[in-house]
Short mmCIF file of C-alpha atoms in Angstrom, two decimals:
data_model
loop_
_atom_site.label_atom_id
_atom_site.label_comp_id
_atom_site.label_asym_id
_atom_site.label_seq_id
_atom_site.Cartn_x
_atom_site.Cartn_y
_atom_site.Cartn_z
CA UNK H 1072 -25.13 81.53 -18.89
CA UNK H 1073 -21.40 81.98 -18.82
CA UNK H 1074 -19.76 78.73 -20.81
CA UNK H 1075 -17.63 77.80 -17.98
CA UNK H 1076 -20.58 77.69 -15.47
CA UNK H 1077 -22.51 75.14 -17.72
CA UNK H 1078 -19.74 72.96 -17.99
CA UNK H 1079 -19.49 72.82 -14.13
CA UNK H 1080 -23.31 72.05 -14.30
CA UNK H 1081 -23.63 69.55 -16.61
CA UNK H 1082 -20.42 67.77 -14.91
CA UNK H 1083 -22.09 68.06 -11.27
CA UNK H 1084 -25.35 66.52 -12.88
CA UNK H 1085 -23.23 63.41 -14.21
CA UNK H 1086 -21.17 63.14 -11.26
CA UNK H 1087 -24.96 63.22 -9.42
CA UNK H 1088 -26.20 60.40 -11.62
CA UNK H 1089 -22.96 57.85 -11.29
CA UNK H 1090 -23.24 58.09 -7.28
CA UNK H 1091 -26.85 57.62 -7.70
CA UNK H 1092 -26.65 54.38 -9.69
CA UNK H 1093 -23.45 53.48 -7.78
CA UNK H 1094 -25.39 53.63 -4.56
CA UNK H 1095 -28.31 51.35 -6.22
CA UNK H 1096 -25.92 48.78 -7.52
CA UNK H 1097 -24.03 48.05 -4.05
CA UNK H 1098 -27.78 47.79 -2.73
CA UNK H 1099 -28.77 45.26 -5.51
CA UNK H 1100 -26.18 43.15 -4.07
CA UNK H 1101 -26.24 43.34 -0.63
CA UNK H 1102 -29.61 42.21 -0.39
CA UNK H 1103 -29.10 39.74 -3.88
CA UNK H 1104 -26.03 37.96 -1.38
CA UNK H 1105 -28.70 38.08 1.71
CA UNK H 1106 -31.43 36.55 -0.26
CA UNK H 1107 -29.21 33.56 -1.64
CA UNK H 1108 -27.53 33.05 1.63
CA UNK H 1109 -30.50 32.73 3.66
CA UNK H 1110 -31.80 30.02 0.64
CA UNK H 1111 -28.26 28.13 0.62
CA UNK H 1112 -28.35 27.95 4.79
CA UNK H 1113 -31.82 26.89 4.79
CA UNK H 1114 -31.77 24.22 2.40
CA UNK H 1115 -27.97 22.77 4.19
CA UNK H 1116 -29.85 23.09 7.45
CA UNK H 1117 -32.96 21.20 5.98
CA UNK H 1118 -30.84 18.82 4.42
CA UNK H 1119 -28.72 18.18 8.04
CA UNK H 1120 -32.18 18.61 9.98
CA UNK H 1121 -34.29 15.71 7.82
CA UNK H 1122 -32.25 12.17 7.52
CA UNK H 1123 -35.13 10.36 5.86
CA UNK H 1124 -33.03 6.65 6.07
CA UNK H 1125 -32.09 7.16 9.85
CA UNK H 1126 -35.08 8.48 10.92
CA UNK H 1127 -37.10 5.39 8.68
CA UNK H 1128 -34.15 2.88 10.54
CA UNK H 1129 -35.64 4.19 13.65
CA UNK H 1130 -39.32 3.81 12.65
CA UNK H 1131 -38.71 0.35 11.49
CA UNK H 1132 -37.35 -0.66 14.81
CA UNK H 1133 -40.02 1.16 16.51
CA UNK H 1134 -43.05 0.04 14.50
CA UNK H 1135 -46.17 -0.87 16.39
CA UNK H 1136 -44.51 1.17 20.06
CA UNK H 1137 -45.57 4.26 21.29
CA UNK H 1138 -42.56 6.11 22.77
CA UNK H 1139 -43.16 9.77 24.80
CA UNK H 1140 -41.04 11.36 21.71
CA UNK H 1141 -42.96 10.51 18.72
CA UNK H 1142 -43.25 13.45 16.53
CA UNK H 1143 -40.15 14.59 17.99
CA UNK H 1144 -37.34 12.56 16.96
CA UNK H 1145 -35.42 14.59 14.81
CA UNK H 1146 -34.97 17.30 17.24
CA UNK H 1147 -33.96 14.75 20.09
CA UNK H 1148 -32.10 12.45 17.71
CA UNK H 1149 -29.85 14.84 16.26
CA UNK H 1150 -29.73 18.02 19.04
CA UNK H 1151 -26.56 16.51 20.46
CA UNK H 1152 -25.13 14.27 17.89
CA UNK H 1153 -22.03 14.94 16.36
CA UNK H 1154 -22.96 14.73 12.13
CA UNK H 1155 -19.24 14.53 11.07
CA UNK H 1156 -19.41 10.71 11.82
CA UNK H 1157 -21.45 9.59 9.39
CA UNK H 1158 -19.30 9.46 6.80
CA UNK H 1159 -21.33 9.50 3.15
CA UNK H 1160 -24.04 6.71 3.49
CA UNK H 1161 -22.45 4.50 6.00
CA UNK H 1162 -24.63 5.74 9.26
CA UNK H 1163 -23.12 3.50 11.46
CA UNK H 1164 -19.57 4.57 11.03
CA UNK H 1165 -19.80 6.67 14.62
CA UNK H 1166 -19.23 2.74 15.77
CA UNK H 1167 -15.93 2.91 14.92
CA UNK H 1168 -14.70 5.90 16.70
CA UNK H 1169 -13.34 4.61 19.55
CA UNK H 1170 -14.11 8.71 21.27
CA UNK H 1171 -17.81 8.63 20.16
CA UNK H 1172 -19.27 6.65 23.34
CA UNK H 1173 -17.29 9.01 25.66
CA UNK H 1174 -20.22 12.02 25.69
CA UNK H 1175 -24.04 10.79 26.56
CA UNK H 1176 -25.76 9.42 23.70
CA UNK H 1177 -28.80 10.61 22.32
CA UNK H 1178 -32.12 8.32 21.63
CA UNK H 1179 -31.39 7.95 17.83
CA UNK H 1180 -28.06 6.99 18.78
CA UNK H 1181 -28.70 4.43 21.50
CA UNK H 1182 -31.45 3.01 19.31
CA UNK H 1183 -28.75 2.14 16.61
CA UNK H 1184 -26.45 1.37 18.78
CA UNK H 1185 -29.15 -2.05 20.31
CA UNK H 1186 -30.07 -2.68 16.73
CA UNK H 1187 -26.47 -3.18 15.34
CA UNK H 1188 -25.43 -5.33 18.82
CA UNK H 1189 -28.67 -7.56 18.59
CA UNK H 1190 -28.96 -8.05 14.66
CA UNK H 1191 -27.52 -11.21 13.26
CA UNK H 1192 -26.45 -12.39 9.81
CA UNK H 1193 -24.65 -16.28 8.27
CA UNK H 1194 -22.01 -16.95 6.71
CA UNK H 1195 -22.12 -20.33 5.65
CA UNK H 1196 -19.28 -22.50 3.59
CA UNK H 1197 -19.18 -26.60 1.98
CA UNK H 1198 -16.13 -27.74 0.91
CA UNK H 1199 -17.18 -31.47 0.38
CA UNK H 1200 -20.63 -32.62 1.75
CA UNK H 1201 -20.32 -30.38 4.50
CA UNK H 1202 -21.56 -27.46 6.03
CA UNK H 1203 -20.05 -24.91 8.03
CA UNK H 1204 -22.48 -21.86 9.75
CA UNK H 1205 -21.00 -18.67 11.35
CA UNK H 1206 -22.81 -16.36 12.76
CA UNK H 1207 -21.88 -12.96 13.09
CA UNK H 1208 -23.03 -9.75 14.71
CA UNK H 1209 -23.60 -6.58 13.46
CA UNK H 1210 -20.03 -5.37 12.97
CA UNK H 1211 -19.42 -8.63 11.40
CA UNK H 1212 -17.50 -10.38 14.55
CA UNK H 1213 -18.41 -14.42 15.47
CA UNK H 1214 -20.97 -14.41 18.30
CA UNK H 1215 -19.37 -16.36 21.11
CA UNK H 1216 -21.05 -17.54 24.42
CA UNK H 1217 -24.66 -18.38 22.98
CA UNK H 1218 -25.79 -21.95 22.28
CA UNK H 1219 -27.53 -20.93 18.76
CA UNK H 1220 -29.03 -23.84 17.00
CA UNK H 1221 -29.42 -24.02 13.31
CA UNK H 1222 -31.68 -26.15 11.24
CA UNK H 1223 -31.55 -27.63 8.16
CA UNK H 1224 -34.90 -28.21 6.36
CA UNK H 1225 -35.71 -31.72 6.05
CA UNK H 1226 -32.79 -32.53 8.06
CA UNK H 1227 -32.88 -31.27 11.82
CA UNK H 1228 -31.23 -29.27 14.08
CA UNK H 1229 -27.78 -28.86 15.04
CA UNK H 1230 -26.18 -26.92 18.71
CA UNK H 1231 -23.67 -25.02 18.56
CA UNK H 1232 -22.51 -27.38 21.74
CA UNK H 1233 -18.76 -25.12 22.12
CA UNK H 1234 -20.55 -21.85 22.04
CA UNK H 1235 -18.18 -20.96 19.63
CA UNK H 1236 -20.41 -19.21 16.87
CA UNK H 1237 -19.76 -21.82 14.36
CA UNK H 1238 -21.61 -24.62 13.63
CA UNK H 1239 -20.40 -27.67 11.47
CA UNK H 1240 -22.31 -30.19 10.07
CA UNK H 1241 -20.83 -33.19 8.02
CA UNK H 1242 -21.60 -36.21 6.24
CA UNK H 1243 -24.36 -34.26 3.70
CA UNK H 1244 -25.89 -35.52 0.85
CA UNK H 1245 -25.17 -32.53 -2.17
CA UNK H 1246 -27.68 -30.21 -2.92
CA UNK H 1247 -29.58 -26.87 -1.40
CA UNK H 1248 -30.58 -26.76 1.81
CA UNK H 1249 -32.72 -23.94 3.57
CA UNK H 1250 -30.67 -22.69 6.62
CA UNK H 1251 -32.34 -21.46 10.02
CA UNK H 1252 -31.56 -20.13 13.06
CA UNK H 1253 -34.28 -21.63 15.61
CA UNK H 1254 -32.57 -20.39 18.99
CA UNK H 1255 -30.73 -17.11 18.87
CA UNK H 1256 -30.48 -16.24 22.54
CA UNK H 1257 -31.60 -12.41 22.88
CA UNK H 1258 -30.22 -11.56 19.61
CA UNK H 1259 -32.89 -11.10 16.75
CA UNK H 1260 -32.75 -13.96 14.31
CA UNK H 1261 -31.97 -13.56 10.75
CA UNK H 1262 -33.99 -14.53 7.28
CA UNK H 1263 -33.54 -18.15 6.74
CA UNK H 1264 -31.32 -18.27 3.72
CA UNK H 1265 -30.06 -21.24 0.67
CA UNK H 1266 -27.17 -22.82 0.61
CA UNK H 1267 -25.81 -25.33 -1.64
CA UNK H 1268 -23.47 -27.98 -0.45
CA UNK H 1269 -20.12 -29.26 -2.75
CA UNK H 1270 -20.58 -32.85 -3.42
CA UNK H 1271 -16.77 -33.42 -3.93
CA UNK H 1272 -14.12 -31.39 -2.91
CA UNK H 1273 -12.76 -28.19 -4.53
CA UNK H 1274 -9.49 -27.03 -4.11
CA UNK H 1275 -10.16 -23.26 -4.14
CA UNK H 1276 -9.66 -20.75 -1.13
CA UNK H 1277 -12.18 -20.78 1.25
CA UNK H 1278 -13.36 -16.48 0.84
CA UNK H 1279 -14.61 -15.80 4.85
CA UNK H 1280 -11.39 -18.04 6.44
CA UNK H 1281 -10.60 -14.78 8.28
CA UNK H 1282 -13.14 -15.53 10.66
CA UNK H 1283 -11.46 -18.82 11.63
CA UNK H 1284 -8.29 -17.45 12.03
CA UNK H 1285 -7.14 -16.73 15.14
CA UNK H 1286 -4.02 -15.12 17.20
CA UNK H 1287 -1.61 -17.01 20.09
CA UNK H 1288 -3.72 -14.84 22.18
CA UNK H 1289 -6.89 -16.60 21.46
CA UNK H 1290 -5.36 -20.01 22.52
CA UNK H 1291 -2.82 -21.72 24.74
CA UNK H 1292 0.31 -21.59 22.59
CA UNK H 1293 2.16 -24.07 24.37
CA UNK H 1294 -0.16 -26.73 24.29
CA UNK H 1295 -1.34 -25.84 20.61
CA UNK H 1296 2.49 -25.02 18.92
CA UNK H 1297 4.68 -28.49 19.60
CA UNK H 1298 6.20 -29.17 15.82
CA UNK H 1299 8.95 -31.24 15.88
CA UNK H 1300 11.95 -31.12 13.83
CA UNK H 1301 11.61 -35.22 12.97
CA UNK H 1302 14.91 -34.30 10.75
CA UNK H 1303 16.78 -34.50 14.47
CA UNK H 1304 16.43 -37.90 15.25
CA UNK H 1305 18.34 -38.34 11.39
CA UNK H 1306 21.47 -35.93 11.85
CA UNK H 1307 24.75 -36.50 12.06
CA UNK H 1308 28.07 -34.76 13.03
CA UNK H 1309 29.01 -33.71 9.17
CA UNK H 1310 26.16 -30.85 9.14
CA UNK H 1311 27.51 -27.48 8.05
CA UNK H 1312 26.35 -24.84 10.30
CA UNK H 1313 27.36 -21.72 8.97
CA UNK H 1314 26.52 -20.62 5.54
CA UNK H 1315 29.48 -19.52 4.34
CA UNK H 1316 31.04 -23.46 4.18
CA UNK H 1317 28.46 -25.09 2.08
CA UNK H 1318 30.20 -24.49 -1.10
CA UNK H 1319 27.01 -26.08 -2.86
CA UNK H 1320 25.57 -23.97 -6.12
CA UNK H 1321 22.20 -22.29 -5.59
CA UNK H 1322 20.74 -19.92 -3.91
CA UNK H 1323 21.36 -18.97 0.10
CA UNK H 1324 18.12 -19.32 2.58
CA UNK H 1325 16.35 -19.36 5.63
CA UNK H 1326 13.02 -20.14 6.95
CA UNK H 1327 12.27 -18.75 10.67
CA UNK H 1328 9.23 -18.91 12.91
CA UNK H 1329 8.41 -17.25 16.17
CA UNK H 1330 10.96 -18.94 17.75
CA UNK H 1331 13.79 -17.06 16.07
CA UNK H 1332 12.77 -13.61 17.91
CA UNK H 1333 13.74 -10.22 16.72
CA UNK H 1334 15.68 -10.19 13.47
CA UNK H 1335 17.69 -7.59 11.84
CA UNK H 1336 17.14 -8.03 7.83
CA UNK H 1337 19.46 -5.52 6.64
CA UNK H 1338 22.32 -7.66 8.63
CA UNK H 1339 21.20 -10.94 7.08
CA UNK H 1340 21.14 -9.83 3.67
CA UNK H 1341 24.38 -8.52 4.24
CA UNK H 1342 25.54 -12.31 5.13
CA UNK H 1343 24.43 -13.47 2.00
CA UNK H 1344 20.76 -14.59 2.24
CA UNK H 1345 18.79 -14.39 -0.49
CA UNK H 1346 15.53 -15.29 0.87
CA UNK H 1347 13.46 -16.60 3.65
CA UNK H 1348 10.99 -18.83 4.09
CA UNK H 1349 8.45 -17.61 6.68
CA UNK H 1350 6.00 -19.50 8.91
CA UNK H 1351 2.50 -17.37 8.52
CA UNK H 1352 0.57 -20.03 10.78
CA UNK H 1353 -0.05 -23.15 12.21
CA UNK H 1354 -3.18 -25.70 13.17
CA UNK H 1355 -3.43 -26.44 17.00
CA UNK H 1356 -2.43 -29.57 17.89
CA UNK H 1357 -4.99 -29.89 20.60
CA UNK H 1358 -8.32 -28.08 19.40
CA UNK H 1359 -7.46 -27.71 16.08
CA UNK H 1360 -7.65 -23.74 15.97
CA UNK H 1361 -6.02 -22.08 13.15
CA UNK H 1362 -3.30 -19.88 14.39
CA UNK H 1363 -1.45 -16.89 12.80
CA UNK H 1364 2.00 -17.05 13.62
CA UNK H 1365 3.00 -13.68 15.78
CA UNK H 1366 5.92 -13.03 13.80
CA UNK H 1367 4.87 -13.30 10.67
CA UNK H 1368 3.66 -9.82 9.50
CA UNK H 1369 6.90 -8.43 11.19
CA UNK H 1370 9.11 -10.64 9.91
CA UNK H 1371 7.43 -10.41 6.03
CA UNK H 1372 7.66 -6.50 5.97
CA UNK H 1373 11.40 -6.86 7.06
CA UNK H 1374 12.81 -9.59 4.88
CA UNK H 1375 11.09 -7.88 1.79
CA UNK H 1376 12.56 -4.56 2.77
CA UNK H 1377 15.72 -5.58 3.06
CA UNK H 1378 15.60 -7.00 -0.44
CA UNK H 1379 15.51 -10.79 0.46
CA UNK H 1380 12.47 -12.73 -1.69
CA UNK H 1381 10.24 -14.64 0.42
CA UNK H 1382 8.19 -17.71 0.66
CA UNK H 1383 5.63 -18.99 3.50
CA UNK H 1384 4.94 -22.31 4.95
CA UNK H 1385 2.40 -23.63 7.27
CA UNK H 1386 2.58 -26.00 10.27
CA UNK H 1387 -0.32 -28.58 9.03
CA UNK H 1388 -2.26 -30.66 12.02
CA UNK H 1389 -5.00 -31.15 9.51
CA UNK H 1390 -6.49 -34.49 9.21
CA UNK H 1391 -8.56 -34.66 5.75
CA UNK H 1392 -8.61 -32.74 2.76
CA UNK H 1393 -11.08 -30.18 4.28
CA UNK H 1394 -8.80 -29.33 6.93
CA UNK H 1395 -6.47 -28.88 4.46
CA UNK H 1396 -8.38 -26.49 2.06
CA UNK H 1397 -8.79 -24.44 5.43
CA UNK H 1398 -5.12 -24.17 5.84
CA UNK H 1399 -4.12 -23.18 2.57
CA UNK H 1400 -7.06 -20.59 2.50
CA UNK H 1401 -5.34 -19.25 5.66
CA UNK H 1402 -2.17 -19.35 4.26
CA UNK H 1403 -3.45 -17.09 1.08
CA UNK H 1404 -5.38 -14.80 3.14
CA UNK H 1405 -2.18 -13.85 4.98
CA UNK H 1406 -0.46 -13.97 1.54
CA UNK H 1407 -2.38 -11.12 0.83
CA UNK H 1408 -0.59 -7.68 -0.08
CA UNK H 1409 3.08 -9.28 -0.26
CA UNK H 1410 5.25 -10.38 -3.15
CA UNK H 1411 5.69 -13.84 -2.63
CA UNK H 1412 7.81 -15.28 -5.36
CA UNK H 1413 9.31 -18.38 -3.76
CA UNK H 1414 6.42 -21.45 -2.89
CA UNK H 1415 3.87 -21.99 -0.35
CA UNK H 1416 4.60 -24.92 1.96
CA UNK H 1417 2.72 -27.20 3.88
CA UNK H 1418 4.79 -28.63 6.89
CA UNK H 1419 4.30 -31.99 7.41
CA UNK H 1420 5.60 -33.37 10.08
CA UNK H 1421 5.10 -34.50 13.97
CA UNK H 1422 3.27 -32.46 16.92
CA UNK H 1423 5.12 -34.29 19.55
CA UNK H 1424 3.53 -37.58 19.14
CA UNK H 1425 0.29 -36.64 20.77
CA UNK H 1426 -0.90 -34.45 17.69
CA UNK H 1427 -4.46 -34.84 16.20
CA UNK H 1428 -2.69 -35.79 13.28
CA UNK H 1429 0.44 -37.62 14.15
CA UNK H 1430 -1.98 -40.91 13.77
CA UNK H 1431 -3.02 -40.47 10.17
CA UNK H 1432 -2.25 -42.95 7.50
CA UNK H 1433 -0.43 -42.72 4.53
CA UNK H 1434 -3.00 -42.36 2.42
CA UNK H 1435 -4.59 -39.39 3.85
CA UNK H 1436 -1.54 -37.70 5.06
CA UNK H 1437 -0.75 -37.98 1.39
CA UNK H 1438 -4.18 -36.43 0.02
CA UNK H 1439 -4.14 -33.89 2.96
CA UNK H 1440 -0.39 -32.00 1.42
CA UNK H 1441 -2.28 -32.77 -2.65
CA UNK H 1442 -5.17 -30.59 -1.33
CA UNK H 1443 -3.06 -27.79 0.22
CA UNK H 1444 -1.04 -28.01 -2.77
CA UNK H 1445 -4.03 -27.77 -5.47
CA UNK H 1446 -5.63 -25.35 -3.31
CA UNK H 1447 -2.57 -22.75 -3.28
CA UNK H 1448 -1.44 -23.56 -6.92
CA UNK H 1449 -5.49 -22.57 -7.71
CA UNK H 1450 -4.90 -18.98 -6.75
CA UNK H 1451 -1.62 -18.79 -8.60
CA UNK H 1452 1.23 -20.05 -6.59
CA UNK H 1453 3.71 -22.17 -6.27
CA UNK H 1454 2.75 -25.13 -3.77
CA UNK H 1455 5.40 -27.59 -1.86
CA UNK H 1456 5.44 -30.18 0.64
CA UNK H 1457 8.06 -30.25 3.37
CA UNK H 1458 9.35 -33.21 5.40
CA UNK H 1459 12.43 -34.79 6.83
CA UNK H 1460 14.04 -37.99 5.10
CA UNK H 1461 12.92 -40.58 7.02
CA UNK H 1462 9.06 -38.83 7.05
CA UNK H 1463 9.44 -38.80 3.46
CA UNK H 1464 9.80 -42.55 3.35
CA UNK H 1465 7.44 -43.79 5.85
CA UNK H 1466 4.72 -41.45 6.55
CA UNK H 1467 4.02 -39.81 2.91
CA UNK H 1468 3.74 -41.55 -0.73
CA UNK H 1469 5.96 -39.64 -2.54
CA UNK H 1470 4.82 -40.70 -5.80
CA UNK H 1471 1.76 -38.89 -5.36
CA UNK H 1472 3.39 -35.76 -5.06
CA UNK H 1473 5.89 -35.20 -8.13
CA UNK H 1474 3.68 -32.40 -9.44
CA UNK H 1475 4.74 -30.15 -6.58
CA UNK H 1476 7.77 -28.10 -5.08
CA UNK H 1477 9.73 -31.13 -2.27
CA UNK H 1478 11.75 -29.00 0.74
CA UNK H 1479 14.34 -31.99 1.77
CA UNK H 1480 14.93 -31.90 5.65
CA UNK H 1481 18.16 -33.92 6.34
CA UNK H 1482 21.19 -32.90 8.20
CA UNK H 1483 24.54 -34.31 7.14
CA UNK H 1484 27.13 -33.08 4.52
CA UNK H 1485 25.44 -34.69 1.60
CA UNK H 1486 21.96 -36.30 1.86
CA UNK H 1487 21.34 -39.72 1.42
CA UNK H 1488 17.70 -39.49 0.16
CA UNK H 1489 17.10 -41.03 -3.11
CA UNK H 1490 14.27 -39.36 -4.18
CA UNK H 1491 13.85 -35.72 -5.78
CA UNK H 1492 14.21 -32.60 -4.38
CA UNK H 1493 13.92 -29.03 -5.29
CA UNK H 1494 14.99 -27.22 -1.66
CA UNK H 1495 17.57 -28.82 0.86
CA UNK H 1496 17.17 -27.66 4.25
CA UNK H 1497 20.91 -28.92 5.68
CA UNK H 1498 20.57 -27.70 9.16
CA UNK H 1499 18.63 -25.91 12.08
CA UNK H 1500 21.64 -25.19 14.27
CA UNK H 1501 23.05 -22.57 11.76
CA UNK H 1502 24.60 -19.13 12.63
CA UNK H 1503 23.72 -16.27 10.46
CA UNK H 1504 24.22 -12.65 11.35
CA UNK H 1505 21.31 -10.82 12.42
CA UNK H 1506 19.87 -13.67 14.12
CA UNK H 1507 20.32 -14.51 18.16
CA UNK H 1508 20.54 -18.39 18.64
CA UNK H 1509 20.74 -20.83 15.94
CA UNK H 1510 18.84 -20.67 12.66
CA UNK H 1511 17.77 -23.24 9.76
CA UNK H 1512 19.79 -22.71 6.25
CA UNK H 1513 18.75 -23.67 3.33
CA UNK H 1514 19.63 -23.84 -0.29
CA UNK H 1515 17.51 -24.10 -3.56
CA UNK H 1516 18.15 -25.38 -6.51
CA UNK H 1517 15.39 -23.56 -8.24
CA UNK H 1518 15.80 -20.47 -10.45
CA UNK H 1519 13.99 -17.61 -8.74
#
């Protein structure tokens, strides 16, 4: 055979044998990539199609009933239902998509949906020989509008009489008690659980005062918001209202409330403040309700971004130390998040004369503003007690109260009360810029 025509042959042969293991290689994987995609795609949709803790939620809340789609479930429970909202193991976060409810529910769904609304749970707090009970729903809310009654072992039972979903009980001896709900209404009633109850007061935060709190929305404002400035009824004609006259050394202030409105930061930095002192809250003066202030988040976020330091203080209307311990808790919890470098305040002063705790005595005025105090200073800040002259003299006993931060009320030139002070509030008809309407100014004497 001419050389030239094997060469030719023996390349056709090779080129024959690459194609033919070419071909078999792109067959290896098309069926290699079929095989493994069919086992990934089962095993997601096996995964997607078998929720063993829904579908044993639903069995537990369906023991001992025969329903027309037993057997069936997972193919009814999960044929419509959109699986992007449970989100890792929380299965009921479809209640918090405010769109969910908008298409019909499936079984699975609705099933949950009656479980979480009639499921119950405590949360139950002692301050001193005390005992308060909340009880909550399933997203955690107070249940209002149902007289529950709880008893205490060995002790009796107590109605929730306001239908308020608390339930306080006072006057306990220390020691555990075993809590039960004996009339729940058509909710399902929780375990009975042990609680222990304080035999003398501690001035820490209170963890669950959140569900206490509540908004000028929740209550009548104007009958529950009537502080008095009892400072008035001491002024005279030499008070400096703008604070660019003072002329006194320390540092520039304000403290506002609701009342002041809208405020533009930037422009009161620019006039010199160098901090504000911020109502977060206030106790009713009728019911007693604790109140968050409407302008306090607002007025925080601004008077921090402009630069100005901050404080907070709180309208008191508490009558004994365990009111108090409330309001400080309150005050903290609202605390949370922001730099607060100047003190926490408790307000002490009238509610117009008819306040629930216009009447109290000087002792237990006194202890009420020690326990706020103790109980702010316990989570690590400063605590004061604020007051006009004249309050200072006759309603409190100042003596008591030398361990913590005093914010003088008195409006004249130079005060005239002789005992110590740390802050000097000088007026509330100031004018500051950035502020509609008149304005209290302050100074401090305190290196911040």
């Amino acid at each position: 055979m001419d050389s030239r025509i094997k060469k030719r042959a023996v390349l056709i042969s090779a080129i024959m044998v690459l194609l033919v293991v070419f071909v078999t290689f792109l067959g290896n994987m098309s069926r290699m990539k079929s095989l493994f995609g069919k086992d990934q795609s089962e095993e997601e949709q096996t995964e997607q199609e078998t929720p063993s803790e829904i579908e044993s939620l639903v069995q537990e809340t369906d023991e001992g009933t025969e329903t027309e789609d037993d057997g069936s479930f997972a193919q009814d429970g999960f044929a419509g239902a959109d699986k992007t909202k449970q989100v890792g193991d929380d299965l009921r976060a479809f209640l918090r998509d405010s769109t969910f409810f908008d298409r019909e529910l499936s079984s699975y769904e609705k099933k949950l949906l009656e479980a979480n609304e009639k499921s119950l749970s405590f949360v139950t707090t002692s301050v001193e020989r005390d005992l308060r009970v909340q009880i909550l729903d399933g997203a955690g809310n107070v249940v209002t509008g149902v007289p529950f009654v709880v008893s205490l072992k060995e002790q009796g039972s107590y109605i929730d009489q306001d239908k308020d979903g608390i339930v306080y009980i006072s006057n306990l001896s220390a020691g555990d008690y075993e809590v039960t709900l004996t009339e729940a209404g058509e909710f399902e009633k929780p375990k009975p659980t042990v609680v222990s109850v304080r035999d003398k007061v501690e001035y820490t935060a209170i963890p669950d005062i959140t569900l206490l709190m509540k908004t000028e929305a929740d209550v009548i404002a104007e009958e529950e918001d009537t502080e008095e400035k009892d400072a008035l009824a001491d002024a005279d004609d030499t008070e400096v209202v703008d604070v660019r006259d003072l002329g006194e050394e320390g540092q520039m202030g304000i403290d506002v409330s609701k009342w002041n409105g809208e405020i533009d930061w930037d422009r009161v930095q620019n006039a010199g403040i160098t901090y504000a002192i911020i109502r977060c809250g206030y106790r009713g003066s009728s019911t007693g309700a604790l109140v968050e202030d409407p302008y306090f988040r607002q007025n925080m976020q601004g008077a921090l971004a402009a630069g100005l330091k901050v404080g907070v203080y709180f309208f008191t209307q508490a009558t004994n130390e365990v009111e108090a311990v409330e309001e400080a808790s309150m005050a903290l919890a609202l605390c949370e998040g922001y730099r607060i470098t100047y003190p926490i305040f408790i307000d002490s002063e009238s509610a117009g004369g008819n306040g629930r705790a216009d009447g109290l005595d000087m002792e237990t005025r006194t202890r009420v503003c020690q326990a706020f105090c103790e109980t702010v200073e316990d989570a690590g800040y400063s605590g004061g007690v604020y007051g006009g002259r004249n309050w200072f003299r006759s309603k409190l006993r100042m003596d008591a109260l030398t361990d913590h931060i005093i914010w003088l009320a008195e409006y004249r030139e130079k005060p005239i009360y002789g005992g110590n002070y740390h802050f000097w509030q000088y007026t509330s008809s100031g004018n500051v810029d950035g502020i509609e309407g008149r304005v209290d100014l302050d100074i401090s004497y305190l290196a911040y």
